[in-house]
CSV table of C-alpha atoms in Angstrom, one decimal:
chain,number,residue,atom,x,y,z
A,13,MET,CA,76.5,33.9,-16.2
A,14,LEU,CA,76.3,30.2,-16.6
A,15,PRO,CA,78.3,28.8,-19.5
A,16,ARG,CA,76.3,27.6,-22.5
A,17,PRO,CA,75.9,23.8,-22.6
A,18,PRO,CA,77.9,22.0,-25.2
A,19,LEU,CA,76.5,21.5,-28.7
A,20,VAL,CA,75.0,18.0,-28.9
A,21,ARG,CA,74.5,16.4,-32.3
A,22,THR,CA,71.9,13.7,-32.5
A,23,ALA,CA,70.9,11.5,-35.5
A,24,ALA,CA,67.6,13.3,-35.6
A,25,SER,CA,69.2,16.7,-35.6
A,26,ARG,CA,71.6,15.8,-38.4
A,27,LEU,CA,68.7,14.7,-40.6
A,28,SER,CA,66.4,17.6,-39.7
A,29,GLY,CA,69.1,20.4,-39.7
A,30,ALA,CA,68.1,21.2,-36.1
A,31,ARG,CA,70.6,22.2,-33.4
A,32,VAL,CA,70.4,20.9,-29.9
A,33,TRP,CA,72.2,22.9,-27.1
A,34,GLY,CA,72.2,20.7,-24.1
A,35,SER,CA,68.5,20.4,-23.1
A,36,ARG,CA,67.5,23.2,-25.4
A,37,HIS,CA,66.1,22.4,-28.9
A,38,CYS,CA,66.8,25.2,-31.5
A,39,THR,CA,65.4,24.8,-35.0
A,40,THR,CA,66.6,26.8,-38.0
A,41,THR,CA,64.0,29.1,-39.5
A,42,PRO,CA,63.3,28.3,-43.2
A,43,PRO,CA,64.1,31.2,-45.5
A,44,GLU,CA,61.2,33.3,-47.0
A,45,PRO,CA,60.3,32.2,-50.5
A,46,LEU,CA,61.5,34.5,-53.3
A,47,ILE,CA,58.1,34.2,-55.0
A,48,THR,CA,54.9,33.8,-53.1
A,49,VAL,CA,52.2,31.8,-55.0
A,50,GLU,CA,48.5,32.2,-54.6
A,51,ARG,CA,45.3,31.3,-56.5
A,52,ARG,CA,42.6,33.9,-56.5
A,53,GLY,CA,39.7,32.2,-58.3
A,54,ALA,CA,40.9,31.5,-61.8
A,55,VAL,CA,43.9,33.8,-61.4
A,56,GLY,CA,47.4,32.8,-60.5
A,57,LEU,CA,49.1,35.5,-58.4
A,58,LEU,CA,52.9,35.6,-58.3
A,59,THR,CA,54.5,38.1,-55.9
A,60,LEU,CA,58.1,39.1,-55.9
A,61,ASN,CA,59.0,38.6,-52.2
A,62,ARG,CA,62.2,40.5,-51.4
A,63,PRO,CA,60.6,43.7,-49.9
A,64,ARG,CA,63.7,44.6,-47.8
A,65,SER,CA,65.7,45.0,-51.0
A,66,MET,CA,62.8,46.5,-52.9
A,67,ASN,CA,62.4,43.2,-54.8
A,68,ALA,CA,65.8,43.5,-56.4
A,69,LEU,CA,66.0,40.8,-59.1
A,70,SER,CA,68.4,37.9,-58.5
A,71,PRO,CA,68.9,35.2,-61.1
A,72,GLN,CA,67.3,32.7,-58.8
A,73,LEU,CA,64.2,34.9,-58.2
A,74,VAL,CA,63.7,35.4,-62.0
A,75,LYS,CA,64.2,31.6,-62.5
A,76,GLU,CA,61.6,30.8,-59.9
A,77,LEU,CA,59.2,33.4,-61.3
A,78,ALA,CA,59.4,31.8,-64.8
A,79,GLU,CA,58.9,28.3,-63.4
A,80,HIS,CA,55.8,29.3,-61.4
A,81,ALA,CA,54.4,31.1,-64.4
A,82,LEU,CA,54.9,28.1,-66.6
A,83,ALA,CA,53.3,25.9,-63.9
A,84,PHE,CA,50.2,28.1,-63.8
A,85,ASP,CA,50.2,27.9,-67.6
A,86,ALA,CA,49.8,24.2,-67.3
A,87,GLU,CA,46.9,24.3,-64.9
A,88,ALA,CA,43.5,24.1,-66.5
A,89,GLU,CA,41.8,25.9,-63.7
A,90,ILE,CA,44.0,29.0,-64.1
A,91,GLY,CA,43.0,31.4,-66.9
A,92,ALA,CA,45.3,34.4,-66.3
A,93,ILE,CA,48.3,35.4,-64.3
A,94,VAL,CA,49.2,38.5,-62.3
A,95,VAL,CA,52.7,39.4,-61.3
A,96,THR,CA,53.3,42.0,-58.6
A,97,GLY,CA,55.8,43.0,-55.9
A,98,ALA,CA,55.7,42.9,-52.1
A,99,GLY,CA,56.3,46.0,-50.1
A,100,LYS,CA,56.9,49.5,-51.5
A,101,ALA,CA,58.1,48.6,-55.0
A,102,PHE,CA,57.4,46.3,-57.9
A,103,ALA,CA,61.2,45.8,-58.5
A,104,ALA,CA,63.9,48.5,-58.2
A,105,GLY,CA,66.3,46.7,-60.6
A,106,ALA,CA,68.8,43.9,-60.6
A,107,ASP,CA,70.6,43.0,-57.4
A,108,ILE,CA,74.0,44.4,-58.2
A,109,LYS,CA,75.4,43.1,-54.9
A,110,LEU,CA,75.0,39.5,-56.2
A,111,MET,CA,76.8,40.3,-59.4
A,112,LYS,CA,79.7,42.5,-58.3
A,113,ASP,CA,82.0,39.7,-57.1
A,114,GLN,CA,81.6,37.4,-60.1
A,115,GLY,CA,84.0,37.3,-63.0
A,116,TYR,CA,83.1,37.7,-66.7
A,117,MET,CA,83.0,34.0,-67.5
A,118,ASP,CA,80.8,33.3,-64.4
A,119,MET,CA,78.3,35.8,-65.6
A,120,TYR,CA,78.6,34.6,-69.2
A,121,LYS,CA,77.9,31.0,-68.3
A,122,GLN,CA,74.9,32.0,-66.2
A,123,ARG,CA,73.4,33.9,-69.1
A,124,LEU,CA,72.4,36.4,-66.5
A,125,PHE,CA,68.6,36.8,-66.3
A,126,SER,CA,67.8,34.7,-69.3
A,127,HIS,CA,64.7,33.2,-67.7
A,128,VAL,CA,62.9,36.4,-68.4
A,129,ASP,CA,62.7,35.1,-71.9
A,130,GLN,CA,60.6,32.2,-70.7
A,131,LEU,CA,57.7,34.5,-69.9
A,132,SER,CA,57.1,34.7,-73.6
A,133,LEU,CA,56.4,31.0,-73.6
A,134,VAL,CA,53.4,31.4,-71.3
A,135,SER,CA,50.3,31.1,-73.4
A,136,LYS,CA,47.9,32.6,-70.8
A,137,PRO,CA,47.7,36.3,-70.4
A,138,VAL,CA,50.2,37.7,-67.9
A,139,ILE,CA,49.4,41.1,-66.2
A,140,ALA,CA,52.0,43.2,-64.4
A,141,ALA,CA,50.5,45.0,-61.4
A,142,VAL,CA,53.2,47.7,-60.8
A,143,HIS,CA,53.6,50.2,-57.9
A,144,GLY,CA,56.4,52.2,-56.4
A,145,PHE,CA,59.6,51.7,-58.5
A,146,ALA,CA,59.9,49.7,-61.7
A,147,LEU,CA,63.4,50.5,-62.6
A,148,GLY,CA,66.1,48.8,-64.7
A,149,GLY,CA,65.4,45.0,-64.7
A,150,GLY,CA,62.1,45.7,-62.9
A,151,CYS,CA,60.9,47.9,-65.7
A,152,GLU,CA,62.0,45.3,-68.2
A,153,LEU,CA,60.3,42.5,-66.3
A,154,ALA,CA,57.0,44.5,-66.3
A,155,MET,CA,57.4,45.1,-70.1
A,156,ALA,CA,57.9,41.3,-70.6
A,157,CYS,CA,54.3,40.8,-69.4
A,158,ASP,CA,51.4,41.2,-71.8
A,159,PHE,CA,50.3,44.5,-70.3
A,160,ILE,CA,50.8,46.7,-67.3
A,161,LEU,CA,48.4,48.2,-64.7
A,162,ALA,CA,50.2,50.9,-62.8
A,163,ALA,CA,49.5,52.5,-59.4
A,164,GLU,CA,49.6,56.3,-59.4
A,165,SER,CA,52.8,56.2,-57.4
A,166,THR,CA,54.8,54.3,-60.0
A,167,LYS,CA,58.1,55.5,-61.4
A,168,PHE,CA,59.5,53.8,-64.5
A,169,GLY,CA,63.0,54.1,-65.8
A,170,GLN,CA,66.1,52.4,-67.2
A,171,PRO,CA,68.8,54.1,-65.1
A,172,GLU,CA,71.6,51.5,-66.0
A,173,ILE,CA,73.6,54.3,-67.6
A,174,LYS,CA,74.3,55.7,-64.1
A,175,LEU,CA,76.0,52.5,-63.2
A,176,GLY,CA,78.1,52.5,-66.3
A,177,THR,CA,76.1,49.8,-68.1
A,178,VAL,CA,73.1,49.3,-70.4
A,179,PRO,CA,69.6,47.8,-70.2
A,180,GLY,CA,70.1,44.0,-70.8
A,181,LEU,CA,66.7,42.3,-70.5
A,182,GLY,CA,65.0,43.8,-73.5
A,183,GLY,CA,64.7,47.4,-72.3
A,184,THR,CA,66.4,48.8,-75.4
A,185,GLN,CA,63.8,47.1,-77.6
A,186,ARG,CA,60.6,47.1,-75.6
A,187,PHE,CA,61.1,50.5,-74.1
A,188,ALA,CA,61.5,52.1,-77.5
A,189,ARG,CA,58.5,50.3,-78.9
A,190,ALA,CA,56.4,51.4,-75.9
A,191,VAL,CA,57.3,55.1,-75.5
A,192,GLY,CA,58.8,55.9,-78.9
A,193,LYS,CA,62.4,56.0,-80.1
A,194,SER,CA,63.3,59.6,-79.1
A,195,ARG,CA,61.8,59.5,-75.6
A,196,ALA,CA,63.3,56.0,-75.0
A,197,MET,CA,66.7,57.2,-76.2
A,198,GLU,CA,66.5,60.3,-73.9
A,199,LEU,CA,65.5,58.2,-70.8
A,200,VAL,CA,68.1,55.5,-71.5
A,201,LEU,CA,70.9,58.0,-72.0
A,202,THR,CA,70.0,60.2,-69.0
A,203,GLY,CA,68.7,57.5,-66.6
A,204,ASP,CA,65.7,59.8,-65.8
A,205,PHE,CA,62.3,58.4,-64.6
A,206,ILE,CA,58.8,58.9,-65.8
A,207,GLY,CA,55.6,58.7,-63.8
A,208,ALA,CA,52.6,56.5,-64.3
A,209,GLU,CA,50.5,59.2,-66.1
A,210,GLU,CA,53.2,59.8,-68.8
A,211,ALA,CA,53.8,56.0,-69.1
A,212,CYS,CA,50.1,55.5,-69.7
A,213,ALA,CA,49.9,58.4,-72.2
A,214,ARG,CA,52.8,57.0,-74.2
A,215,GLY,CA,51.4,53.4,-74.2
A,216,LEU,CA,53.8,51.7,-71.8
A,217,VAL,CA,50.9,51.3,-69.3
A,218,SER,CA,47.4,50.2,-70.0
A,219,ARG,CA,45.7,52.0,-67.1
A,220,VAL,CA,46.6,54.0,-64.0
A,221,VAL,CA,44.9,52.9,-60.8
A,222,ALA,CA,44.8,54.3,-57.3
A,223,ASP,CA,47.6,52.6,-55.2
A,224,ALA,CA,45.1,51.2,-52.7
A,225,ASN,CA,43.1,49.5,-55.5
A,226,LEU,CA,45.9,48.2,-57.7
A,227,LEU,CA,46.0,44.5,-56.7
A,228,GLU,CA,42.2,44.3,-56.5
A,229,ASP,CA,41.8,45.8,-59.9
A,230,ALA,CA,44.5,43.6,-61.5
A,231,ILE,CA,42.9,40.4,-60.1
A,232,SER,CA,39.4,41.5,-61.1
A,233,THR,CA,40.7,42.3,-64.7
A,234,ALA,CA,42.5,38.9,-64.8
A,235,ASN,CA,39.4,37.1,-63.6
A,236,ARG,CA,37.4,38.7,-66.4
A,237,ILE,CA,39.9,37.5,-68.9
A,238,ALA,CA,40.0,34.1,-67.3
A,239,GLN,CA,36.3,33.7,-68.0
A,240,MET,CA,37.0,33.8,-71.7
A,241,SER,CA,37.9,30.8,-73.8
A,242,GLN,CA,41.4,29.8,-73.0
A,243,PRO,CA,42.2,28.7,-76.6
A,244,ALA,CA,40.8,32.0,-77.8
A,245,THR,CA,43.0,34.1,-75.4
A,246,ALA,CA,46.0,32.0,-76.3
A,247,MET,CA,45.3,32.6,-80.0
A,248,ALA,CA,44.8,36.3,-79.4
A,249,LYS,CA,48.3,36.4,-77.9
A,250,ALA,CA,49.8,34.4,-80.6
A,251,CYS,CA,48.2,36.3,-83.4
A,252,SER,CA,48.9,39.7,-81.9
A,253,LEU,CA,52.2,41.6,-82.2
A,254,THR,CA,53.3,40.1,-78.9
A,255,ARG,CA,54.7,36.8,-80.1
A,256,PRO,CA,56.5,38.0,-83.3
A,257,PHE,CA,58.0,40.9,-81.5
A,258,SER,CA,59.0,38.7,-78.5
A,259,SER,CA,61.0,36.4,-80.7
A,260,HIS,CA,62.9,39.4,-82.1
A,261,VAL,CA,63.5,40.7,-78.6
A,262,THR,CA,64.7,37.3,-77.3
A,263,ALA,CA,67.3,37.2,-80.0
A,264,HIS,CA,68.4,40.7,-79.3
A,265,VAL,CA,68.6,40.2,-75.5
A,266,ARG,CA,71.0,37.3,-76.0
A,267,ARG,CA,73.3,39.6,-77.9
A,268,ILE,CA,72.9,42.6,-75.6
A,269,CYS,CA,73.5,40.5,-72.4
A,270,HIS,CA,77.1,39.9,-73.6
A,271,ILE,CA,77.6,43.6,-73.8
A,272,LEU,CA,76.0,44.2,-70.4
A,273,VAL,CA,78.2,41.6,-68.7
A,274,SER,CA,81.4,43.0,-70.3
A,275,LEU,CA,80.6,46.5,-68.9
A,276,PHE,CA,80.7,45.2,-65.4
A,277,PHE,CA,84.4,44.3,-65.5
């Protein structure tokens, strides 16, 4: 086997990040975006794009999701937003691997996944199109949207108790409000899951849709909403229970995050 030619650094390679091995030119592949952004008519489509980890939530992913949602909110041509997940799940929870090596003060200063709160600042309707698993932070993210359309395969749950911690992104508040205090308490304390049909019957989910039709149905529904008066839809959100309740949840989440972080250490 011939020895590999020496690494040659050129001015161009330093600027571009490319590597040049002798006469060979190797470029580094850019990383996949954490959020893919599309426009489907008058609908902004945001897709969580970590399918290999079942779209486990990282602080950066949640930050970018909130930023893109607020950017769509500022676009006059966009009347509604759909949030979904790539691959086999909506989001299977927070990415514990990214959190396990950080100290208490590191997590405290980051305010964990505080950007979820920013979804409540979006004036346009935000629909969660959920399939596969929506667990832990994934379930909380879906509940932070205005309403949820769920595929038949979906499993919802707050299994944080099995990791020795608690729901920290509004699950203790929104889950109880959606499914009732007793059922929410049972699910939070056992870590059990519920299916799409029970979630719909209890009011957590607006409608259950066949898996193959989920995204098409969500975009169609969002396009129907987008045809309405944007000031009227914004007012409908502001005058509904969503906004007053969101402000209460935001204050509660800031307190509960401190408890959640302390349980990791």
